[in-house]
PDB file of C-alpha atoms in Angstrom:
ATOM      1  CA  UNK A 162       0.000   0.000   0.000  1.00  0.00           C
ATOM      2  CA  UNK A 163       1.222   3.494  -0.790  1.00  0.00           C
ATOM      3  CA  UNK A 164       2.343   5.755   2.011  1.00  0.00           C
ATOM      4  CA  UNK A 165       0.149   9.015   1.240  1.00  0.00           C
ATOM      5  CA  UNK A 166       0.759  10.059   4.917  1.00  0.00           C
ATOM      6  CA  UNK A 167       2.294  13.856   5.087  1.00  0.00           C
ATOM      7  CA  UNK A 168       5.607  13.900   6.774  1.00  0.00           C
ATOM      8  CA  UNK A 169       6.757  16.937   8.764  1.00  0.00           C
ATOM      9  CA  UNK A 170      10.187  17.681  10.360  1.00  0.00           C
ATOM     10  CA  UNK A 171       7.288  19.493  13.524  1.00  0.00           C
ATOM     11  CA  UNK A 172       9.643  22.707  12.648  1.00  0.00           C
ATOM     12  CA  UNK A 173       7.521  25.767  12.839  1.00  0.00           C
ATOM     13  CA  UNK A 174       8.360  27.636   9.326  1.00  0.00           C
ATOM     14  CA  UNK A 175       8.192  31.497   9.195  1.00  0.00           C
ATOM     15  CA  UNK A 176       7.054  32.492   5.374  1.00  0.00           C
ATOM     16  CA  UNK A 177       7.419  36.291   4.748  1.00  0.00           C
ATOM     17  CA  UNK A 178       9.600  38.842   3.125  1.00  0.00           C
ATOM     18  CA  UNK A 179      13.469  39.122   4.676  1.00  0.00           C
ATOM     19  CA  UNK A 180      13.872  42.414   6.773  1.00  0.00           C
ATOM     20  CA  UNK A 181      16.655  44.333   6.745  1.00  0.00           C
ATOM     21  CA  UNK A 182      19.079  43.393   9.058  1.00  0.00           C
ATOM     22  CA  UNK A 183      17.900  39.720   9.236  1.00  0.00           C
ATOM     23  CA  UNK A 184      18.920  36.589   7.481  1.00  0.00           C
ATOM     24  CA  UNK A 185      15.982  34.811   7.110  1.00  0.00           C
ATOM     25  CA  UNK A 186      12.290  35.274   6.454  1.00  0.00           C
ATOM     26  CA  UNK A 187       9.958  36.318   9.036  1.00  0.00           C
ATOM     27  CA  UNK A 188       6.049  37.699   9.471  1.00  0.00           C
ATOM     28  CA  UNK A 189       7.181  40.547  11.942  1.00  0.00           C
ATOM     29  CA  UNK A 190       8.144  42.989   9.422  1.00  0.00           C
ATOM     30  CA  UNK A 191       6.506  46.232   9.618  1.00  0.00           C
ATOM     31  CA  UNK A 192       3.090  47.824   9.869  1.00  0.00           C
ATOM     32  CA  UNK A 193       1.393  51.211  10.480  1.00  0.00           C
ATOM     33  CA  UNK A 194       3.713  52.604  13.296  1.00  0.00           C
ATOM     34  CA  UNK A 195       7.282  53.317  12.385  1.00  0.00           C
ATOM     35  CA  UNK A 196       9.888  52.544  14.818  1.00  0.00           C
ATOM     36  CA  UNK A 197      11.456  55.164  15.874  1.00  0.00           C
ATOM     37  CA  UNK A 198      13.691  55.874  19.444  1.00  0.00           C
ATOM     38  CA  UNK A 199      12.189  57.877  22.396  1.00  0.00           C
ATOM     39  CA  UNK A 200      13.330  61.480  22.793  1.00  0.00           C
ATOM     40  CA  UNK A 201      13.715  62.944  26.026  1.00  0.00           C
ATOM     41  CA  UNK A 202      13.930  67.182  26.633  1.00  0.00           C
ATOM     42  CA  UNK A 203      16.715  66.584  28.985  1.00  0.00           C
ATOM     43  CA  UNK A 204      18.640  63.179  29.782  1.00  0.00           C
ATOM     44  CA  UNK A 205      18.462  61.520  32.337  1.00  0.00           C
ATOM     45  CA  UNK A 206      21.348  62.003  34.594  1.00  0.00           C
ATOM     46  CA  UNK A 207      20.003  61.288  38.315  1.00  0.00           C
ATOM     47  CA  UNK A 208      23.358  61.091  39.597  1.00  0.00           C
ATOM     48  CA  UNK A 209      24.901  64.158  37.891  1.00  0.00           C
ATOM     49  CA  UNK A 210      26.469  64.843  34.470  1.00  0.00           C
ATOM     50  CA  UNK A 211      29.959  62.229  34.079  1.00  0.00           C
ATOM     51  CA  UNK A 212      30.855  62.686  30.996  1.00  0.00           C
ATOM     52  CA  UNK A 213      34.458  64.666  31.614  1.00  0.00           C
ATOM     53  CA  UNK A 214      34.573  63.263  35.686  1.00  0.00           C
ATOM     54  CA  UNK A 215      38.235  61.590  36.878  1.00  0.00           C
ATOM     55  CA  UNK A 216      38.444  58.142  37.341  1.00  0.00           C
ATOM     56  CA  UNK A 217      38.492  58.769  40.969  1.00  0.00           C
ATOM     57  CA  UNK A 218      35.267  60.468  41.292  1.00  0.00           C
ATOM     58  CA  UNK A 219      33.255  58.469  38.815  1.00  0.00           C
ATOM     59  CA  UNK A 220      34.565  54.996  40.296  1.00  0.00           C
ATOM     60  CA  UNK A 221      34.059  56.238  43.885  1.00  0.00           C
ATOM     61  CA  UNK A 222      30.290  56.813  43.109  1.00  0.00           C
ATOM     62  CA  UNK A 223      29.697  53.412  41.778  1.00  0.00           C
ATOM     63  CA  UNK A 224      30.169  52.119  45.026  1.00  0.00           C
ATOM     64  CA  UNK A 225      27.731  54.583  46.831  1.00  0.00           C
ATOM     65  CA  UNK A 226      26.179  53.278  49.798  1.00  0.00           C
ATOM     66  CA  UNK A 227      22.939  55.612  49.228  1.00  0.00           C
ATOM     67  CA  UNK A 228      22.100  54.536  45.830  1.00  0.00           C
ATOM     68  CA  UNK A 229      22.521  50.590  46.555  1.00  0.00           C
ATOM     69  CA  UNK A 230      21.836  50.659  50.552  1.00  0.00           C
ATOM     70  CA  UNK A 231      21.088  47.078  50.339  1.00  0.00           C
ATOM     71  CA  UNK A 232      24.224  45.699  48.976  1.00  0.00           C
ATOM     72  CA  UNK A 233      26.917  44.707  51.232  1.00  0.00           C
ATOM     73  CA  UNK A 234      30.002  47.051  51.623  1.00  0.00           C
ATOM     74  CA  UNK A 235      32.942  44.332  50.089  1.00  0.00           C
ATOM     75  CA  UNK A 236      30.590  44.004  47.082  1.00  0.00           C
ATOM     76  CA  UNK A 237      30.261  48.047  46.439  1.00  0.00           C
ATOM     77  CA  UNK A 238      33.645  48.201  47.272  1.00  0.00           C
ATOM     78  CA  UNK A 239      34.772  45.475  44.790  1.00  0.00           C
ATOM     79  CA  UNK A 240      32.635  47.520  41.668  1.00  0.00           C
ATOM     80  CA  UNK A 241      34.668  50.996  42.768  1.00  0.00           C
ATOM     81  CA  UNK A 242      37.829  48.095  41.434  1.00  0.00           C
ATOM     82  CA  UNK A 243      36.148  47.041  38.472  1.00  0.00           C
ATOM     83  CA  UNK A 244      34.828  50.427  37.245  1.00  0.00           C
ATOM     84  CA  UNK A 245      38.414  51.967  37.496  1.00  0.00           C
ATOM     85  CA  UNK A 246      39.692  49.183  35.469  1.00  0.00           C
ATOM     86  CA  UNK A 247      37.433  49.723  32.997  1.00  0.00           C
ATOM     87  CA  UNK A 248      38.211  53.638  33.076  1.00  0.00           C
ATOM     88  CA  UNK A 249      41.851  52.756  33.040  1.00  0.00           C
ATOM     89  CA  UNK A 250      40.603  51.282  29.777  1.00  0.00           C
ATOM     90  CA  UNK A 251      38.976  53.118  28.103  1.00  0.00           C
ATOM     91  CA  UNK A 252      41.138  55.881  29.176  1.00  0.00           C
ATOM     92  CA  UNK A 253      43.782  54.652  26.399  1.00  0.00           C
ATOM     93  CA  UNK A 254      41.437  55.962  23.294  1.00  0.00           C
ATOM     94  CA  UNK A 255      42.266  59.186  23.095  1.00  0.00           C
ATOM     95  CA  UNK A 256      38.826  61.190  23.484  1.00  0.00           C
ATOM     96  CA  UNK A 257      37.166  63.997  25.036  1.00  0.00           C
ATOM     97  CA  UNK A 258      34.247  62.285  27.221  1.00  0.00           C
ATOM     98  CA  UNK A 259      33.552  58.754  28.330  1.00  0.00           C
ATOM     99  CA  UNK A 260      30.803  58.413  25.659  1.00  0.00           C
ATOM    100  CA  UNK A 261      33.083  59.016  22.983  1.00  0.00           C
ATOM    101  CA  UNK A 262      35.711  56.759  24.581  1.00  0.00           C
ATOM    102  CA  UNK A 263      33.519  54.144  24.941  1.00  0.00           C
ATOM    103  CA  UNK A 264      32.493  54.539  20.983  1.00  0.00           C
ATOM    104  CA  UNK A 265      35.442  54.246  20.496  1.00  0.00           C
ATOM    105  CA  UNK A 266      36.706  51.214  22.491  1.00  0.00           C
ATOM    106  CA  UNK A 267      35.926  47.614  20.681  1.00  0.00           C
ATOM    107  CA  UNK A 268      34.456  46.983  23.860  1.00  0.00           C
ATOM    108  CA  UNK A 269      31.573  49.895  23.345  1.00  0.00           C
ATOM    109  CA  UNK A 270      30.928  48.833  19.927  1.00  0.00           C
ATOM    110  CA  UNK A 271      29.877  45.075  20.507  1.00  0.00           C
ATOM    111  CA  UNK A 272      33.213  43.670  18.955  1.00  0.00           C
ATOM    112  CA  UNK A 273      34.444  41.681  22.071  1.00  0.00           C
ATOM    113  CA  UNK A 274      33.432  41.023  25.448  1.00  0.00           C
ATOM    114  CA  UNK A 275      34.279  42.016  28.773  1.00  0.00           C
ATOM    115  CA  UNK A 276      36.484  39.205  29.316  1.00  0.00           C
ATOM    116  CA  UNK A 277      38.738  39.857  26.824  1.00  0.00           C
ATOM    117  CA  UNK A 278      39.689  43.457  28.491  1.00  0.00           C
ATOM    118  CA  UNK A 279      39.721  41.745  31.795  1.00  0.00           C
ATOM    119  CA  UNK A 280      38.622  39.375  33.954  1.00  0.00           C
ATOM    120  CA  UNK A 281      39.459  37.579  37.463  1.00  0.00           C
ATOM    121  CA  UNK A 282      41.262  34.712  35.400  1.00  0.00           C
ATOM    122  CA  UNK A 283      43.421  37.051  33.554  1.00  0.00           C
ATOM    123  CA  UNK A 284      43.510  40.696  34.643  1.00  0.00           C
ATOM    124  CA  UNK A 285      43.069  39.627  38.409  1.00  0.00           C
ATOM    125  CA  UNK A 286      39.290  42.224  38.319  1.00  0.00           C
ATOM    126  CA  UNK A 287      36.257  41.533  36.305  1.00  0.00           C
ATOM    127  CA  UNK A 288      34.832  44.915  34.733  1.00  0.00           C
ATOM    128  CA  UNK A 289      31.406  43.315  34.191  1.00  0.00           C
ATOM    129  CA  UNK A 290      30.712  45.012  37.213  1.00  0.00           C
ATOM    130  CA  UNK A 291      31.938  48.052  36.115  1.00  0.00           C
ATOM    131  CA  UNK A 292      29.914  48.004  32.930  1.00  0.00           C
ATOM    132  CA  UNK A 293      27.191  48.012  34.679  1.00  0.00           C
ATOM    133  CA  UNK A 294      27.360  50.599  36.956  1.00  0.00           C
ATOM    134  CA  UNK A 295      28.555  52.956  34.304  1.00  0.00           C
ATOM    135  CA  UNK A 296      25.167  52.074  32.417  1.00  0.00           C
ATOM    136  CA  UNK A 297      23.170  52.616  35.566  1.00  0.00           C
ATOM    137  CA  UNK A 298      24.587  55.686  36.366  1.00  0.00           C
ATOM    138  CA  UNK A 299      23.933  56.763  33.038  1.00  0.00           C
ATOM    139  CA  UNK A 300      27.400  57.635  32.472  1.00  0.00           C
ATOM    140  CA  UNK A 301      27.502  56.031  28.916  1.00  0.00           C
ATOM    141  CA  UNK A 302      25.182  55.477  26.319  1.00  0.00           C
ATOM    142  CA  UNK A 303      25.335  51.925  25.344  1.00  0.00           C
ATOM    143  CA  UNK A 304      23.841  49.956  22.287  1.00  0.00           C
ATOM    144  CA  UNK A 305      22.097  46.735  21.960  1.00  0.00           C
ATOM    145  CA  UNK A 306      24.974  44.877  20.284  1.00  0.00           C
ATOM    146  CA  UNK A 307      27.418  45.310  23.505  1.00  0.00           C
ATOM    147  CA  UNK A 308      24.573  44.910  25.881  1.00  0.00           C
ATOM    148  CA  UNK A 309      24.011  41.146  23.940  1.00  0.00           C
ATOM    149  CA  UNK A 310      27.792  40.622  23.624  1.00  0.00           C
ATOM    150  CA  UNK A 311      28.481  40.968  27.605  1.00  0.00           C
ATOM    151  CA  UNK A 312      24.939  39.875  29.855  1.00  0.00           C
ATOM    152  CA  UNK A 313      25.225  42.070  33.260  1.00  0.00           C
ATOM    153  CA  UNK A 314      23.771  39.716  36.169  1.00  0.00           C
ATOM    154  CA  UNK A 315      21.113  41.762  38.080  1.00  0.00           C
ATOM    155  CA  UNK A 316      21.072  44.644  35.881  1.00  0.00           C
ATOM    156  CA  UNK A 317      17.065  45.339  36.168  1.00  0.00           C
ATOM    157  CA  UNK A 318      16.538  45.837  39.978  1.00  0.00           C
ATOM    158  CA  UNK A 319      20.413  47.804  39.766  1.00  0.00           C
ATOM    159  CA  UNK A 320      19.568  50.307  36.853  1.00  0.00           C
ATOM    160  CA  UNK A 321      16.131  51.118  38.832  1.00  0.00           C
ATOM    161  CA  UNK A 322      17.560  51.735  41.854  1.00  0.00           C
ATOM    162  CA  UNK A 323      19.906  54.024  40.237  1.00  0.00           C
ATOM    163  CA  UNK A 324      17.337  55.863  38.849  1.00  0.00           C
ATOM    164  CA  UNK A 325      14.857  57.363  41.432  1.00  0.00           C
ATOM    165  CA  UNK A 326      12.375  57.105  38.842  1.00  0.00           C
ATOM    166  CA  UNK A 327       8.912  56.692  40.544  1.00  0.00           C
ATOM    167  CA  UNK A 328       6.837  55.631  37.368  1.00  0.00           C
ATOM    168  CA  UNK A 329       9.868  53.003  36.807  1.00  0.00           C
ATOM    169  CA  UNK A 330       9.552  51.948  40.375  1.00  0.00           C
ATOM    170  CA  UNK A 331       6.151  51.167  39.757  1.00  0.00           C
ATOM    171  CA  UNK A 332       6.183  49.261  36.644  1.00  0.00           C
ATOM    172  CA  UNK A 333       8.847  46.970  38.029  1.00  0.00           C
ATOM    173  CA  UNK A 334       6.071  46.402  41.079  1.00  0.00           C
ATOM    174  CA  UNK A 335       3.351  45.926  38.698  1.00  0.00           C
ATOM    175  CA  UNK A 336       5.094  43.748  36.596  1.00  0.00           C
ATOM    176  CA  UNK A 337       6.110  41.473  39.732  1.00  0.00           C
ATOM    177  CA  UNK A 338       2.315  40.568  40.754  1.00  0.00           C
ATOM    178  CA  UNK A 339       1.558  39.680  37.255  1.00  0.00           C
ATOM    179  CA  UNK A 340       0.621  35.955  36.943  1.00  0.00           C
ATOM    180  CA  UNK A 341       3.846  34.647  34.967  1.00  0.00           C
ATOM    181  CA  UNK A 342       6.269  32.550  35.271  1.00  0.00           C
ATOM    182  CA  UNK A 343       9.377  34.463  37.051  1.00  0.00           C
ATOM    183  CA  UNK A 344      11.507  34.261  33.488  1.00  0.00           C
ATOM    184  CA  UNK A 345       8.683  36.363  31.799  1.00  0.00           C
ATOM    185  CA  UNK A 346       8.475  38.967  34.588  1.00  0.00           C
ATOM    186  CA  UNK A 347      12.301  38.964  34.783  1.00  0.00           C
ATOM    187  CA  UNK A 348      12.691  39.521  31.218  1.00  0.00           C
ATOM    188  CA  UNK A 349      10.280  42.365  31.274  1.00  0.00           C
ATOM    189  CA  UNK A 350      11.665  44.094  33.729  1.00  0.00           C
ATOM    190  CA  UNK A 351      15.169  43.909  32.224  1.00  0.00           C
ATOM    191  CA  UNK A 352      13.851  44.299  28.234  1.00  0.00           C
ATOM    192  CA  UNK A 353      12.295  48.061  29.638  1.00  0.00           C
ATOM    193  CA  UNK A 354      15.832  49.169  31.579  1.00  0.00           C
ATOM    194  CA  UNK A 355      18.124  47.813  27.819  1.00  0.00           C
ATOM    195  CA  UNK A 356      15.266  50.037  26.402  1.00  0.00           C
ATOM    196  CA  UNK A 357      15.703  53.159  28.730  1.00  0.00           C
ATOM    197  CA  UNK A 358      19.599  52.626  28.543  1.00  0.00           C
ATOM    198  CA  UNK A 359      19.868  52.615  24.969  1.00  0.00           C
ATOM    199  CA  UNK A 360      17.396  55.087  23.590  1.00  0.00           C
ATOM    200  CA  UNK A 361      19.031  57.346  26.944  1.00  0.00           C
ATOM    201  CA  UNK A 362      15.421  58.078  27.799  1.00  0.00           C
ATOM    202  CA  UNK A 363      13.125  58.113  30.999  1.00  0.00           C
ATOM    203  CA  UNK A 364       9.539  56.000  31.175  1.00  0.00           C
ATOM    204  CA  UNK A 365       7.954  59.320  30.994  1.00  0.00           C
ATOM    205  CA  UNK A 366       9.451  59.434  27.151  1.00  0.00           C
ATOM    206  CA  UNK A 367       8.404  55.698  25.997  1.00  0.00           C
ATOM    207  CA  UNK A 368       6.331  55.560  23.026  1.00  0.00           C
ATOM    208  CA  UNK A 369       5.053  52.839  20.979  1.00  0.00           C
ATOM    209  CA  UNK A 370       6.811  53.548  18.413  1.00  0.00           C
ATOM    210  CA  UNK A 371      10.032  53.554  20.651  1.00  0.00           C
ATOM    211  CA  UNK A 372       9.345  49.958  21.842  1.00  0.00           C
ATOM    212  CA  UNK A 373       8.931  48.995  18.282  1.00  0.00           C
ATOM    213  CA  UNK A 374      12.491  50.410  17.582  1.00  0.00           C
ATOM    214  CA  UNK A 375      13.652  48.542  20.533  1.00  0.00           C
ATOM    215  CA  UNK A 376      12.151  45.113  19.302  1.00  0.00           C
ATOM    216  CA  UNK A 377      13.929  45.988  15.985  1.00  0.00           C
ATOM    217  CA  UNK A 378      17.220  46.635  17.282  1.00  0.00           C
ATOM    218  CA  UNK A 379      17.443  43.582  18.895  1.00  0.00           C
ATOM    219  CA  UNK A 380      16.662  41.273  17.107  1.00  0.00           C
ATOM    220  CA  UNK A 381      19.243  42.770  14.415  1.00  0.00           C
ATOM    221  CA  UNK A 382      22.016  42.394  17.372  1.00  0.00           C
ATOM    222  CA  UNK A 383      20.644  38.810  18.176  1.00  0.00           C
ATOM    223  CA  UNK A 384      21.317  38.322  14.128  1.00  0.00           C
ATOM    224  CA  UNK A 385      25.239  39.939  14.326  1.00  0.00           C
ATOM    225  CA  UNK A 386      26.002  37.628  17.226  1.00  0.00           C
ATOM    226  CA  UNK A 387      24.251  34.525  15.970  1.00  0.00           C
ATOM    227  CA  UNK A 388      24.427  35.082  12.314  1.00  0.00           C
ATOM    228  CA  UNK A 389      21.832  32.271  11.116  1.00  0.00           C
ATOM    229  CA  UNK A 390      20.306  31.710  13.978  1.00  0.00           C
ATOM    230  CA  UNK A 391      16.078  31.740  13.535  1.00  0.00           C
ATOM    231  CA  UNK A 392      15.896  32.050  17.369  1.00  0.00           C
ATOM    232  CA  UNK A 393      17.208  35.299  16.408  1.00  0.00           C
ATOM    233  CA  UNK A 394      13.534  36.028  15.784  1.00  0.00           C
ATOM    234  CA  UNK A 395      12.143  35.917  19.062  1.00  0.00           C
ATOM    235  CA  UNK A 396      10.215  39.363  19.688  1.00  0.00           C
ATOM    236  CA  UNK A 397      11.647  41.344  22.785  1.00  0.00           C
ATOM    237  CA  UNK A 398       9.293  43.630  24.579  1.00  0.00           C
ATOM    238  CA  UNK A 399       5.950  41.494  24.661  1.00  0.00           C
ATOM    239  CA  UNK A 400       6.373  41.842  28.603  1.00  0.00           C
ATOM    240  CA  UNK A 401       6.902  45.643  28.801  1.00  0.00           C
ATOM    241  CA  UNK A 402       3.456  45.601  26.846  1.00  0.00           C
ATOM    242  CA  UNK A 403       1.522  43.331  29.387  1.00  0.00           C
ATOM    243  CA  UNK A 404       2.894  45.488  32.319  1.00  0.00           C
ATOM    244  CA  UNK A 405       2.028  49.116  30.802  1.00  0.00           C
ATOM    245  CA  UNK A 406      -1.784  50.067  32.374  1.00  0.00           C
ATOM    246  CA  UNK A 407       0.407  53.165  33.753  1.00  0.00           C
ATOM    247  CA  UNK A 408      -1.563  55.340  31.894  1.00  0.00           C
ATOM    248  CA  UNK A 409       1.400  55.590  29.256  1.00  0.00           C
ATOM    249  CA  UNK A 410      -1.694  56.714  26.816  1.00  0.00           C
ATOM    250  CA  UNK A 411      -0.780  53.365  24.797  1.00  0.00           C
ATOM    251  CA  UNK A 412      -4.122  51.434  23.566  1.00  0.00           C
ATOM    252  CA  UNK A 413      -4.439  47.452  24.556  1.00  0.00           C
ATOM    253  CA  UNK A 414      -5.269  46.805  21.103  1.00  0.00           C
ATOM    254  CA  UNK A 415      -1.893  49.204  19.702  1.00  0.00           C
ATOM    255  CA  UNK A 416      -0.077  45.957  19.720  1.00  0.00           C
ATOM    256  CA  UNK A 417      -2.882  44.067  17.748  1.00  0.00           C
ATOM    257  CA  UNK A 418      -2.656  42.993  14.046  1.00  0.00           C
ATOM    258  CA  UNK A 419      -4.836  45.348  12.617  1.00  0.00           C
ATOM    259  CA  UNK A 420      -6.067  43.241   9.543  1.00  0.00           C
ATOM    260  CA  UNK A 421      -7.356  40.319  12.032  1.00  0.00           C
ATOM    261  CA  UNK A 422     -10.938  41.303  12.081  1.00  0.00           C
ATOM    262  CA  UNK A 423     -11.917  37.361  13.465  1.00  0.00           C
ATOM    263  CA  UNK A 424     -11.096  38.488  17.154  1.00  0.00           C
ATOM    264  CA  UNK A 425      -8.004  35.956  17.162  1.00  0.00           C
ATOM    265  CA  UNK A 426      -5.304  38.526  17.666  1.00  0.00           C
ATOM    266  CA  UNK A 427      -7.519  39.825  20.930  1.00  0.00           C
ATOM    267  CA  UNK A 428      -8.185  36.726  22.837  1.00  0.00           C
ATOM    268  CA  UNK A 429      -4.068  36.403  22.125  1.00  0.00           C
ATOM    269  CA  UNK A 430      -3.113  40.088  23.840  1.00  0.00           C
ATOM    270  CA  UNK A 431      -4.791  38.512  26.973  1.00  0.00           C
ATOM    271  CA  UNK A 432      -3.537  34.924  26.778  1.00  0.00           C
ATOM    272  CA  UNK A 433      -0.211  37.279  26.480  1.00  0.00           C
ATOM    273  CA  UNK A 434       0.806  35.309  23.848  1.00  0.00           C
ATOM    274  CA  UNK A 435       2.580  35.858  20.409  1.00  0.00           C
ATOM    275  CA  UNK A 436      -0.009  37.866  18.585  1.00  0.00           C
ATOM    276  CA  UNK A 437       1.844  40.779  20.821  1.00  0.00           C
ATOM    277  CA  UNK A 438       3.825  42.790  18.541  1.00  0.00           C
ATOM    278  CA  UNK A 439       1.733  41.293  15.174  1.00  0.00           C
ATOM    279  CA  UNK A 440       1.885  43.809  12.125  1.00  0.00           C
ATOM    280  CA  UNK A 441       3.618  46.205  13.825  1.00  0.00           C
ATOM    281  CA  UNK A 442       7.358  44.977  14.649  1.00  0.00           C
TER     282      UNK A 442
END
């Protein structure tokens, strides 16, 4: 007897046109809202302006017992090491201000990772640490592609301590009661402060269209780091969308495929599932 029986490989195909950036198909292309980054009047510096401060200074305040009261004194202590490491570093491209520094450093544009400027194995001091607090003090401006290239442990609940941001505060709260798993609230959390980080905004400046830009951006740094990769696909900021009743002004149904008209894209918004982001990432 013939076999007539359709074979699958159970692979779930994407069909649509390539985006720019990506190296493979995919159905989140575009749609009525263009991406575009938040603007804010005035950055965000809640710490004070860093951009010409001496090593000594700047390193001293990432180890400030009032910003992170709840973190032990040897740990503060060991991030004043690792940010003046990563000072001394960047300190050797010959620039005006730690922004353009870091620009200029292969480190700030995504080309290596921390541990190959130093690490306890071969410089005797991690700078991971120091990344980070120069990101949470706002003290550079960092991009998507060195954000992927180095992951920062506990970089939510550090950048929004570091803020004093009261709306931020919030959302991280609201976000925490939400019935998900703890990987979905965690990435949430953490998907909003890469956003805030990288556009150099505050909540009060998120728009749609800057979350769109954000979704954008990384996948496209996902696809530089793992060139080929379809997991490279996977949409960030579905989270940030679920936790956003702050009265942002942004509509349930914003994130909606707006050619569904069968009600199928709205029963998925509040399963939280992946019609998020549909015909407009």
């Amino acid at each position: 007897m013939p076999d007539t029986q359709l074979r699958t490989t159970g692979l779930s195909r994407r069909h649509g046109p390539v985006a720019e950036g990506l190296q493979f198909a995919s159905r989140f292309v575009g749609g009525p809202i263009k991406p575009e980054p938040a603007v804010a009047a005035s950055l965000p510096r809640p710490h004070g302006e860093f951009a010409t401060a001496s090593i000594s200074h700047l390193s001293s305040v990432a180890g400030t017992a009032s910003i992170w009261p709840d973190v032990h004194r040897a740990t503060r202590q060991g991030w004043v090491r690792s940010t003046r490491a990563l000072l001394e570093y960047l300190l050797t491209f010959p620039r005006e201000t730690w922004q353009e520094r870091w620009e200029a450093s292969p480190l700030g544009q995504g080309q290596v990772t921390a541990d190959a400027v130093g690490s306890r194995h071969t410089t005797g001091t991690s700078i991971v640490p120091g990344i980070r607090s120069l990101y949470c003090l706002r003290a550079v401006q960092l991009t998507l592609l060195a954000f992927r290239q180095t992951p920062l442990p506990s970089f939510g609940p550090m950048f929004i301590a570091a803020q004093e941001d009261a709306l931020l505060e919030k959302f991280a709260e609201q976000v925490r009661t939400q019935q998900l798993r703890h990987v979905h609230r965690r990435d949430a959390i953490i998907e909003l402060c890469m956003l805030l980080a990288v556009q150099g905004v505050a909540l009060s400046n998120v728009t749609p269209a800057a979350l769109l830009h954000f979704a954008h951006e990384n996948r496209q740094a996902r696809c530089t780091l793992r060139p080929g990769s379809q997991a490279s696909n996977r949409i960030a900021g579905r989270g940030v969308w679920r936790g956003q009743p702050l009265n942002w002004g942004f509509r349930a149904t914003a994130c909606l495929d707006p050619a569904d008209t069968s009600g199928l894209s709205k029963e998925r918004y509040k399963r939280g599932g992946r019609g998020l982001l549909t015909g407009y990432e």
